[in-house]
Structures are given as structure tokens and as C-alpha cells.
XYZ file of C-alpha atoms in Angstrom:
600
model
C -118.267 -39.073 22.219
C -117.489 -41.415 19.297
C -115.080 -44.301 18.824
C -112.417 -44.649 16.130
C -114.978 -46.020 13.692
C -117.143 -42.903 14.034
C -119.909 -44.599 16.059
C -121.165 -43.277 19.411
C -119.224 -44.757 22.319
C -121.525 -46.976 24.372
C -121.694 -45.788 28.007
C -119.124 -43.211 26.944
C -116.381 -45.861 26.751
C -114.019 -44.843 23.955
C -111.136 -46.816 25.447
C -111.580 -49.748 27.825
C -108.846 -51.240 29.994
C -107.987 -53.534 27.055
C -107.770 -50.491 24.750
C -111.031 -51.035 22.892
C -113.994 -48.794 22.180
C -117.479 -49.933 23.145
C -120.437 -49.468 20.833
C -123.950 -50.819 20.572
C -124.407 -53.327 17.809
C -126.228 -51.352 15.080
C -129.750 -52.367 14.079
C -132.247 -50.720 11.724
C -135.343 -49.665 13.687
C -137.826 -50.780 11.036
C -136.298 -54.237 10.898
C -136.461 -54.515 14.691
C -140.196 -53.723 14.584
C -140.731 -56.228 11.770
C -139.166 -59.028 13.819
C -141.206 -58.051 16.882
C -144.446 -58.183 14.904
C -143.766 -61.242 12.763
C -142.113 -63.406 15.406
C -143.626 -62.083 18.626
C -140.235 -61.213 20.090
C -139.409 -58.746 22.838
C -137.499 -55.677 21.673
C -133.993 -56.722 22.925
C -134.125 -60.075 21.153
C -135.666 -58.611 17.993
C -132.934 -55.986 18.025
C -130.233 -58.636 18.370
C -131.721 -60.511 15.418
C -131.814 -57.373 13.270
C -128.246 -56.456 14.225
C -127.080 -59.795 12.828
C -128.352 -58.807 9.377
C -131.303 -61.219 9.538
C -133.893 -59.755 7.169
C -137.622 -59.672 7.839
C -138.330 -62.710 5.643
C -135.431 -64.695 7.141
C -136.323 -64.549 10.831
C -138.377 -67.752 11.025
C -135.735 -69.793 9.200
C -133.011 -68.277 11.383
C -134.712 -69.194 14.648
C -135.905 -72.591 13.391
C -133.599 -73.621 10.526
C -134.516 -76.689 8.471
C -132.716 -78.627 5.770
C -135.862 -78.558 3.648
C -135.862 -74.777 3.498
C -132.113 -74.199 3.249
C -130.431 -77.221 1.621
C -128.707 -76.074 -1.592
C -128.963 -77.905 -4.894
C -125.766 -80.018 -4.989
C -125.489 -79.240 -8.706
C -124.958 -75.559 -7.853
C -121.444 -76.480 -6.697
C -118.910 -76.540 -9.511
C -117.865 -80.152 -10.277
C -120.213 -81.670 -7.658
C -122.096 -83.794 -10.209
C -118.815 -84.926 -11.759
C -117.442 -85.833 -8.344
C -120.526 -87.857 -7.436
C -120.521 -89.653 -10.779
C -116.800 -90.448 -10.534
C -117.152 -91.888 -7.027
C -120.291 -93.950 -7.722
C -118.837 -95.366 -10.934
C -115.614 -96.321 -9.132
C -117.655 -97.947 -6.360
C -119.772 -99.951 -8.805
C -116.646 -100.993 -10.722
C -115.121 -102.408 -7.538
C -112.172 -100.003 -7.625
C -110.096 -99.316 -4.518
C -111.152 -95.922 -3.108
C -109.291 -94.128 -0.306
C -109.932 -90.864 1.549
C -107.064 -88.442 2.232
C -107.905 -86.114 5.132
C -106.415 -83.160 6.959
C -105.456 -83.838 10.578
C -107.836 -81.380 12.295
C -111.461 -81.765 13.427
C -112.882 -80.650 10.081
C -110.704 -83.141 8.224
C -111.550 -85.938 10.662
C -115.293 -85.167 10.479
C -115.175 -85.013 6.677
C -113.398 -88.368 6.449
C -115.798 -89.960 8.943
C -118.820 -88.798 6.922
C -117.486 -90.559 3.822
C -116.403 -93.672 5.748
C -119.893 -94.025 7.222
C -121.609 -93.570 3.854
C -119.395 -96.235 2.284
C -119.891 -98.550 5.276
C -123.666 -98.220 4.894
C -123.152 -99.684 1.423
C -121.020 -102.540 2.763
C -117.684 -101.093 1.599
C -114.619 -100.117 3.609
C -113.014 -96.747 2.893
C -109.391 -96.625 4.111
C -108.245 -93.319 5.635
C -104.888 -91.647 5.003
C -103.945 -88.685 7.197
C -100.480 -87.118 6.731
C -98.202 -86.762 9.741
C -98.029 -83.106 10.753
C -94.296 -83.159 11.528
C -92.893 -85.397 8.798
C -95.322 -84.737 5.914
C -96.849 -81.341 6.650
C -100.245 -80.133 5.492
C -102.087 -81.572 2.532
C -101.312 -83.993 -0.277
C -97.771 -84.609 -1.464
C -96.163 -86.626 -4.224
C -94.798 -89.023 -1.593
C -98.245 -89.556 -0.077
C -99.778 -90.289 -3.475
C -96.945 -92.731 -4.221
C -97.750 -94.515 -0.954
C -101.450 -94.673 -1.789
C -100.765 -95.927 -5.301
C -98.451 -98.632 -3.943
C -101.204 -99.731 -1.532
C -103.496 -100.386 -4.504
C -105.595 -97.221 -4.566
C -107.400 -96.389 -7.812
C -109.235 -93.267 -6.620
C -108.339 -90.857 -3.805
C -110.856 -88.391 -2.366
C -109.086 -85.539 -0.581
C -111.134 -83.768 2.094
C -110.366 -80.434 3.777
C -107.214 -80.170 1.659
C -106.004 -80.495 -1.913
C -107.528 -77.426 -3.566
C -104.142 -75.683 -3.752
C -102.003 -78.848 -4.136
C -101.626 -78.443 -7.902
C -98.171 -80.018 -8.122
C -98.976 -83.015 -5.922
C -102.239 -83.700 -7.769
C -100.399 -83.450 -11.096
C -98.013 -86.128 -9.800
C -100.992 -88.326 -8.906
C -102.235 -88.066 -12.483
C -98.766 -88.916 -13.777
C -98.712 -92.197 -11.825
C -102.238 -93.121 -12.918
C -104.054 -92.215 -9.714
C -107.472 -90.573 -10.064
C -108.225 -87.746 -7.579
C -111.403 -85.983 -6.454
C -110.815 -82.880 -4.309
C -113.398 -81.788 -1.706
C -112.247 -78.627 0.065
C -113.258 -75.165 1.277
C -109.947 -73.310 1.556
C -108.916 -70.405 -0.618
C -107.158 -71.632 -3.733
C -105.146 -70.478 -6.710
C -106.788 -69.041 -9.797
C -106.323 -72.337 -11.626
C -107.483 -75.493 -9.819
C -105.556 -78.776 -9.724
C -106.036 -80.862 -12.848
C -107.946 -83.950 -11.696
C -111.325 -85.681 -11.968
C -113.170 -83.015 -9.949
C -112.500 -80.086 -7.608
C -115.487 -79.262 -5.399
C -114.931 -76.104 -3.367
C -117.512 -73.348 -2.776
C -114.572 -70.894 -2.609
C -113.282 -71.934 -6.019
C -113.131 -69.060 -8.506
C -116.256 -69.312 -10.631
C -118.329 -71.343 -8.158
C -121.837 -69.881 -7.863
C -123.261 -72.012 -5.031
C -123.071 -69.131 -2.548
C -121.950 -71.566 0.166
C -118.474 -70.209 0.808
C -118.989 -70.221 4.587
C -119.178 -74.026 4.737
C -116.476 -76.058 6.416
C -115.178 -79.048 4.479
C -117.512 -81.295 6.480
C -120.452 -79.237 5.204
C -119.278 -79.624 1.611
C -118.890 -83.379 2.163
C -122.415 -83.529 3.601
C -123.733 -81.987 0.374
C -121.592 -84.507 -1.533
C -123.368 -87.330 0.329
C -126.690 -85.978 -0.924
C -125.224 -85.858 -4.432
C -123.949 -89.436 -4.048
C -127.410 -90.616 -2.999
C -128.970 -88.866 -5.977
C -126.360 -90.294 -8.371
C -126.729 -93.706 -6.760
C -130.488 -93.691 -7.270
C -130.004 -92.909 -10.937
C -127.500 -95.735 -11.369
C -129.477 -98.370 -9.470
C -127.057 -98.468 -6.560
C -129.849 -98.979 -4.032
C -131.856 -101.683 -5.818
C -130.611 -104.341 -3.415
C -129.723 -102.210 -0.411
C -131.137 -99.332 1.618
C -130.239 -95.794 0.635
C -128.205 -94.207 3.468
C -130.082 -91.627 5.531
C -127.429 -88.937 5.770
C -129.319 -87.007 8.459
C -128.026 -89.447 11.080
C -124.524 -87.987 10.515
C -125.408 -84.312 10.922
C -123.424 -84.310 14.180
C -120.227 -84.732 12.165
C -121.122 -81.819 9.893
C -121.725 -79.687 13.001
C -118.337 -80.663 14.451
C -116.561 -79.401 11.335
C -118.571 -76.177 11.141
C -118.019 -75.217 14.779
C -114.401 -76.281 15.188
C -113.314 -74.663 11.919
C -114.925 -71.404 13.115
C -117.100 -70.948 10.040
C -119.857 -68.374 9.504
C -123.032 -69.852 11.004
C -125.605 -68.386 8.644
C -127.956 -69.869 6.045
C -127.520 -73.537 5.240
C -124.415 -73.760 7.429
C -126.490 -72.606 10.405
C -129.075 -75.309 9.660
C -126.355 -77.966 9.458
C -124.932 -76.848 12.786
C -128.205 -76.363 14.637
C -129.680 -79.673 13.505
C -126.323 -81.382 13.920
C -126.219 -80.391 17.585
C -129.662 -81.947 18.016
C -128.370 -85.208 16.535
C -125.241 -84.960 18.702
C -127.461 -84.607 21.783
C -128.429 -88.272 21.431
C -124.706 -89.171 21.650
C -125.191 -91.996 19.171
C -121.698 -91.669 17.672
C -119.549 -94.074 19.736
C -116.445 -91.925 19.344
C -118.070 -88.690 20.486
C -119.769 -90.499 23.371
C -116.486 -92.076 24.495
C -114.613 -88.780 24.208
C -117.271 -86.994 26.276
C -116.859 -89.644 28.978
C -113.055 -89.422 28.846
C -113.328 -85.660 29.397
C -115.518 -86.229 32.451
C -118.487 -84.393 30.949
C -122.086 -85.448 31.348
C -124.191 -86.410 28.304
C -127.103 -84.118 27.659
C -128.213 -81.485 25.156
C -125.202 -80.666 22.988
C -124.135 -77.043 22.603
C -121.442 -75.380 20.549
C -119.350 -75.496 23.714
C -119.257 -79.319 23.540
C -117.797 -79.261 20.043
C -115.566 -76.224 20.404
C -114.135 -76.636 23.893
C -114.585 -80.246 25.047
C -114.524 -82.553 22.017
C -112.695 -80.466 19.415
C -109.445 -79.803 21.313
C -109.115 -83.486 22.168
C -109.650 -84.579 18.558
C -107.135 -81.974 17.429
C -104.582 -83.170 19.974
C -103.902 -86.242 17.849
C -102.872 -84.165 14.858
C -100.987 -81.627 16.969
C -98.718 -83.795 19.110
C -99.775 -87.411 18.576
C -100.853 -89.721 15.780
C -102.483 -87.775 12.992
C -105.242 -90.283 12.184
C -106.613 -90.751 15.724
C -109.454 -88.231 15.286
C -110.695 -89.646 11.994
C -110.551 -93.188 13.391
C -112.457 -92.134 16.519
C -115.279 -90.457 14.588
C -115.501 -93.351 12.122
C -115.577 -96.344 14.429
C -118.670 -98.251 15.555
C -116.624 -100.454 17.900
C -117.247 -99.383 21.510
C -113.946 -100.807 22.795
C -111.938 -99.113 20.051
C -113.775 -95.836 20.646
C -112.996 -95.995 24.364
C -109.297 -96.709 23.761
C -108.962 -93.949 21.162
C -110.789 -91.455 23.378
C -108.508 -92.233 26.323
C -105.440 -91.732 24.131
C -106.724 -88.423 22.759
C -107.645 -87.187 26.233
C -104.124 -87.958 27.476
C -102.600 -86.229 24.454
C -104.744 -83.172 25.122
C -103.415 -82.921 28.668
C -99.904 -83.075 27.244
C -100.804 -80.526 24.559
C -102.090 -78.074 27.166
C -98.840 -78.239 29.111
C -96.731 -77.781 25.970
C -98.948 -74.855 24.960
C -98.657 -73.261 28.410
C -94.869 -73.425 28.396
C -94.548 -71.988 24.880
C -97.075 -69.244 25.644
C -95.223 -68.191 28.779
C -91.836 -68.174 27.069
C -93.110 -66.324 23.996
C -94.864 -63.738 26.177
C -91.719 -63.094 28.226
C -89.559 -62.702 25.126
C -91.881 -60.291 23.352
C -92.643 -58.136 26.381
C -88.931 -57.956 27.257
C -88.297 -56.355 23.859
C -91.446 -54.211 23.846
C -92.425 -55.529 20.407
C -96.034 -55.905 21.577
C -96.346 -52.209 22.348
C -94.022 -50.400 19.945
C -96.590 -49.432 17.342
C -95.561 -52.181 14.928
C -98.271 -53.830 12.843
C -97.323 -57.463 13.541
C -95.517 -59.414 16.244
C -93.236 -62.188 14.941
C -91.573 -64.340 17.623
C -89.520 -67.513 17.296
C -88.134 -70.083 19.712
C -86.020 -73.200 19.506
C -87.954 -76.459 19.598
C -91.361 -74.852 20.048
C -93.710 -77.614 18.951
C -95.263 -76.790 15.553
C -98.492 -78.403 16.722
C -99.152 -75.649 19.278
C -97.748 -72.496 17.649
C -101.124 -71.637 16.113
C -102.906 -71.840 19.470
C -100.167 -69.751 21.091
C -100.432 -67.155 18.308
C -104.165 -66.933 18.982
C -103.627 -66.464 22.723
C -101.086 -63.692 22.160
C -103.283 -61.990 19.558
C -106.059 -61.825 22.163
C -103.603 -60.374 24.665
C -102.026 -57.699 22.445
C -104.852 -57.030 19.943
C -102.609 -57.257 16.883
C -101.573 -60.036 14.451
C -99.069 -62.495 15.916
C -96.880 -65.075 14.146
C -95.232 -67.743 16.308
C -92.430 -69.846 14.815
C -90.934 -73.058 16.161
C -87.293 -73.366 15.073
C -85.467 -76.574 14.195
C -81.919 -75.297 14.729
C -80.277 -78.418 13.296
C -81.957 -78.039 9.914
C -82.144 -74.248 10.056
C -85.884 -74.292 9.368
C -88.778 -72.668 11.221
C -92.417 -73.718 11.038
C -94.875 -71.101 12.126
C -98.502 -70.145 12.389
C -100.173 -66.765 12.660
C -103.482 -65.325 13.836
C -104.770 -61.931 12.749
C -107.053 -59.077 13.702
C -110.230 -58.190 11.840
C -109.263 -55.766 9.096
C -105.750 -57.151 8.596
C -105.388 -59.873 5.954
C -102.546 -62.025 7.236
C -103.011 -64.783 4.671
C -102.573 -62.326 1.808
C -99.390 -60.943 3.390
C -97.993 -64.448 3.925
C -98.756 -65.317 0.295
C -96.945 -62.158 -0.796
C -93.947 -63.126 1.348
C -93.833 -66.477 -0.406
C -94.126 -64.802 -3.800
C -91.135 -62.608 -2.907
C -89.019 -65.588 -1.864
C -89.041 -64.733 1.843
C -90.697 -68.066 2.698
C -90.125 -71.680 1.720
C -93.882 -72.231 1.909
C -96.873 -70.298 3.157
C -100.569 -69.673 2.784
C -103.829 -69.230 4.617
C -106.746 -66.835 4.828
C -107.423 -63.405 6.274
C -107.448 -64.452 9.917
C -104.955 -67.340 9.998
C -101.916 -68.548 8.092
C -99.144 -71.110 8.207
C -95.588 -70.897 6.950
C -92.171 -72.497 6.622
C -89.143 -70.206 6.700
C -85.357 -70.451 6.808
C -84.112 -69.357 10.211
C -81.821 -66.798 8.581
C -84.882 -65.193 6.935
C -87.029 -64.714 10.077
C -85.816 -61.140 10.551
C -86.532 -60.450 6.891
C -90.007 -61.942 7.316
C -90.681 -59.733 10.344
C -89.717 -56.612 8.403
C -91.672 -57.713 5.326
C -94.908 -58.361 7.258
C -94.664 -55.122 9.229
C -94.078 -53.121 6.077
C -96.774 -54.965 4.133
C -99.486 -54.718 6.810
C -98.749 -51.258 8.228
C -101.331 -49.690 5.924
C -104.103 -51.886 7.376
C -103.267 -51.155 11.003
C -105.297 -47.980 11.596
C -108.409 -49.510 10.017
C -108.053 -52.662 12.143
C -107.662 -50.632 15.324
C -110.840 -48.711 14.500
C -112.685 -51.978 13.943
C -111.380 -53.504 17.183
C -114.358 -52.540 19.270
C -116.682 -54.388 21.606
C -120.172 -54.580 20.093
C -122.857 -54.780 22.778
C -126.391 -56.103 22.419
C -128.026 -54.742 25.568
C -127.449 -52.923 28.852
C -128.744 -54.830 31.878
C -128.596 -54.713 35.661
C -126.848 -57.530 37.574
C -130.220 -58.632 38.939
C -131.533 -59.050 35.375
C -128.753 -61.497 34.498
C -131.050 -64.470 34.978
C -131.660 -67.877 33.512
C -134.788 -66.497 31.827
C -132.763 -63.870 29.950
C -130.103 -66.440 29.050
C -132.652 -68.873 27.625
C -134.425 -66.102 25.715
C -131.226 -65.190 23.857
C -130.303 -68.851 23.409
C -132.865 -68.838 20.607
C -130.117 -67.198 18.541
C -127.727 -70.146 19.081
C -125.583 -71.735 17.723
C -123.110 -68.885 17.834
C -120.013 -68.245 15.777
C -118.687 -65.908 13.080
C -121.491 -63.872 11.447
C -123.686 -64.764 14.453
C -121.725 -63.642 17.519
C -122.751 -64.662 21.003
C -124.766 -61.845 22.629
C -122.786 -59.401 24.749
C -124.400 -57.626 27.715
C -123.092 -54.564 29.535
C -123.264 -53.865 33.257
C -122.753 -50.262 34.392
C -121.483 -48.967 37.757
C -120.777 -52.328 39.341
C -118.210 -53.401 41.904
C -116.177 -56.602 41.894
C -116.555 -58.381 45.223
C -114.882 -61.522 46.602
C -112.443 -61.461 43.684
C -109.959 -64.342 43.581
C -107.076 -65.039 41.173
C -107.199 -68.657 40.040
C -104.741 -71.069 38.480
C -104.249 -70.230 34.820
C -104.553 -66.471 35.346
C -108.361 -66.485 35.624
C -110.280 -64.180 37.974
C -113.497 -65.185 39.737
C -115.734 -62.643 41.483
C -119.249 -61.316 42.034
C -120.378 -58.228 40.131
C -122.599 -56.166 42.424
C -124.909 -53.360 41.338
C -125.996 -50.236 43.236
C -129.106 -52.052 44.510
C -127.038 -54.895 45.967
C -128.089 -57.452 43.368
C -125.198 -59.485 41.986
C -124.152 -62.073 39.422
C -121.281 -64.557 39.591
C -118.539 -63.790 37.073
C -115.386 -65.288 35.586
C -112.701 -63.545 33.531
C -110.270 -65.769 31.633
C -106.462 -65.436 31.487
C -106.302 -61.827 32.655
C -105.057 -61.681 36.251
C -101.855 -59.928 35.107
C -103.644 -57.560 32.709
C -105.377 -54.243 33.499
C -108.825 -55.869 33.174
C -108.012 -58.557 35.721
C -106.243 -56.119 38.023
C -109.320 -53.879 38.112
C -111.512 -56.810 39.142
C -109.023 -58.020 41.749
C -108.769 -54.546 43.278
C -112.437 -54.722 44.234
C -113.063 -51.147 43.117
C -116.542 -49.900 42.354
C -117.883 -47.809 39.509
C -116.735 -50.240 36.815
C -118.475 -51.004 33.537
C -118.219 -54.640 32.470
C -119.172 -56.433 29.250
C -119.662 -60.168 28.975
C -121.716 -63.186 27.999
C -124.297 -65.097 29.973
C -123.394 -68.756 30.418
C -125.431 -71.554 31.935
C -124.389 -72.568 35.443
C -125.898 -76.003 36.018
C -123.533 -77.176 38.740
C -125.385 -79.494 41.141
C -128.584 -78.890 39.179
C -128.867 -75.229 40.188
C -129.970 -73.923 36.726
C -128.353 -70.541 37.196
C -126.108 -68.298 35.110
C -122.564 -67.002 35.203
C -121.280 -63.797 33.622
C -118.240 -64.487 31.416
C -116.294 -61.230 31.270
C -115.140 -59.994 27.849
C -113.925 -56.516 28.794
C -113.752 -54.037 31.664
C -113.748 -50.235 31.605
C -113.361 -47.514 34.187
C -115.610 -44.664 32.965
C -113.541 -42.210 34.992
C -110.635 -42.815 32.615
C -112.617 -41.829 29.480
């Protein structure tokens, strides 16, 4: 039996309870043997490495990445040398330099990297972060006017600016010099300014397109040190050791969900080691505010504990809180900022919950989630624009199709929305086309995520446009929407030893997915529905051995219902997670999908 992509169905599961096919992650046998021989790995781990497209000569650097082996030549980035020269010359001339940052974790981390480099040289670097509600994303003519009036001579935009051609042109018109450091997709022609550094810029040959903005800024710091050495900047002061700030580069890479391969993997892996010392006062204070214990940092710290709290400032609070937190060396300020961000995150979660519940009810009442349409577009009055992207992501997970969620300002007749897509369906391209056709006031993004502004009267037109535009990609996306499994194990084999063996592949993210293990013919015992729609249980094999398990946000879905029913004969796929509660050093099975083989 094969799945929709033509691959054999793993365990015979061509359609799970979430509607997905299961397949084993493909790996070339010769490459598996090469990794076993060269690295001394057991077959399952060598197979996992091969299935992630790690070639025979790349295995050692993948498992033990170093900056020495993987750091790119800064000059390979288009305009990087010009950017470094412009900044160093402005610094030596005593000009007023400001950083303009996006309001998310990547923007905050990018700004903090520059602030700390300037501070090491005894210079303050003021931060400007636009307000999400009143200014929107990225540079604007108004923002540049404000910066010019404050005395700025040079503005460095980070994690934004690469597509802000009109705003940057205005900056030039008022005599404000601009250097753009970004990683987002951009127009064919870049903004006209001093320098545009972006590995995704047309014509850039650095090969570093998977970097977050914080990664690009980290390379800029190396370029600034090199330029500074050539211009005598460090004759009377110590050259900054940029390695101490790798934790900030890791924050951007993880929270912006970038591909963790090559140099970006090295940045992230080594950055987590630096983070583990918790030397950054802001990160340390935020960890304490969240009630988490300091210790070895994992991707989970950045992605699920620290990142959401930093983002909460830009979503529903003050947009510059995250950048200020990551930049400060003042313990009292860090503690106060962390407490404020933690409180905002609690508020954000409640706002998100309410919008998610309302949006779910509205869509399922109309059947739009299950009518064969390519895209779900849902709007609601006064839905906070700071949470619509998270809600879209939640609903995409639930319905396995692209979702656009729009918060409507009825007084002004304007909706601000955000969308999340499925692999194989390019939502950003469709949103750009909608803007080109005049359906949107503004819009853009990339394949998996997009933002937009639309007149309320045009929301129906937008829904029809996106469904028509993306219908041709739907069948391909559905075929791709499978669960790729690394290994079949028994519940008794789900041990700390196995977990730690596969942890050698960490950090995980796009292009290096977290390993997925399958359990066959298990029963869910002691299943309990928890607050938030989660299900907790034990998965028990035929021999009586079991592993503790948790399934997130699924108690009302077929997967959760199957677990709650306590039935046997289930196949379950999930991830192994550390369970260190009360020092027990165990594991928990985090359920990704459930199948009943009898239904295939």
C-alpha cells in the first residue's frame, strides 16, 4: 500500500485519524553505512542522519558544528563590506547612529547584537521599534522623519527594510543615510540606500539564505571587527569578542523558524551553549519570571519559554520591550522588563484562546474547513492583530490547510490579517498576487506565512481570489502532508538512553526535524482530558511495558478521542521528550499522530 506521494505506507497507514499518510523518512543505504563506519553510529541514528541529507563528508561537522569550519566569508554577502565600512566610518566621525528593528524576537535579538557591539566600544546605539498597531511592520516615512528630527545621521534597519523601497527613498530625500540588514524575500530591485545586506537578495551568492536576521547581523559584527582593525578602531580599546553574544543569534534562528543546517546550525548549536551560562541579564530574568530553572539551554527554552514572552511585547504591549530586555546589562531593569513581558504573555494567551475558540466555532459552523476549498479565510470584529498569526497557525494544524485570520476594525472598515500555510502551497506568493490585483491595501510574506491589510468590503473577494489562485497547489500539498517516521520502537525502548542518543542531532528545526518514533499495537491507559484540550495517558505495549504520553490540543479531535476511549490496537507516532521532574531523568512521549490500522 502506498500513500498519495507514491511512497510505501509505513505500518500500512495510508490515512491516520488526522487524515495523513505515514511513511518512513527516506535514506540512501550507502550513505547510512558511510555514517556508521565514519562516525561509529548505530544504524537508527546513522539512518536519521542520512535521511536529513547530511552527506558522508558532512557528518562530523553536523554532529559537532564549529564556527571555524562553517563561518562564511562576510564579503560573500552582497553589500556586506560596504555596510561595514559605512558604519565604522560613521562611528569614527562621531555621527549619530540608530538601529530600527522589527518587533519580534529576531528583530529584538538583531538590535541587541548591534547595541552590545557598540557598547563594547563605549558608544550608545538608540533603538527604534515601530508600534505594531499604529505604525505597522517595517520602516515608514513617518518613522524616518521622527529619527531625523531626533538627530540621527545613519539608521541601520534590522529584520526589516529590504522591501521598504518607498520609505527608504524618503529617508534619502531628507538626508538620512540607511543601511538595511534583513533576510526576508524582497522585490527585484532593492531600496536605494548606502547598503542592502540580505542573503535572499537577488544576485547574492553567499548561500546563506536560511539565516535569520540575527544570523546576518552576527556576520556583520565579524565584518565590523575586520573593518575596524583595518581602520585602527581598536588601537586604544579591545576588539569585541562576538562569540559572547552567540545566544542572541540562536534566539533569532530558533524563534524565526529558520533552516538549521550549515553555518546556521553552528550559530544555533553554539549559541545554546552560550545561553546555558545564562550570562545575558535579560534572558536570565525572563527565565526566572517564567518559573523555569537555569540549566543547559535547549531549543525549547528559546522557542517555547523565552520567545513567546519576548514576542508578547510586540503583539499586545510596548513594541520595544524585547529589544530593551536583550540589550540591558542592568539587573533591576532586566527584572522589571521580564516581569512586564511575562504578564503580557499571560494576557496574550487569554486573548489568543478567545479568538481561537470564536474563529473555530465560526468556521466549523459553516463547514468551510471541510468543504474541499483550498484556503480558509475567517474574519472577526476586534480580533487583536497581534494574535491573528498565532491563531492562523493553530487552525492550520487543526484543519491541515492554509488559514488566514483577519481582525476587523469596523469603524475604519479595515481588516488586518495573517496567514499560515501548508507545505506545497505558497501563501506569500498568492498574497502578493492579491495585492498586485488590487484586492489588498498591503500584503506580503513567504511560502509558509503572510500578512495583509484589506478593506472589509473586499474580504469576500480575497477569499475567492485565494481559493481560485491556490486550488492548483492543493492536491500536491495533500500528498506532501504525511508523517515522516525515523524508527519503529516498542514502548519499553522509549528510554532516556534512546532520547540522549538522538539528541546528538539537536538543535531541531526546519531542514532538521525532530526525530519521530512509531509505536505499533499499543493501548492508551489512564487517559485524562486536561485543561486546554490536552490528553495525558500511558501507552502500553503487548508485553505490558509502557511510556507516559501527552497529546496537545486534541481532546475534541479524532486523535484525542481515540486515546481517551482507551482502545487497544492503536499505532501512535511522536517525539521523545526529557522528563526531569523531581530529578527523575525519564522521558515522555509527545504524540504527533494516531492511527487505527483497522481503518486502513
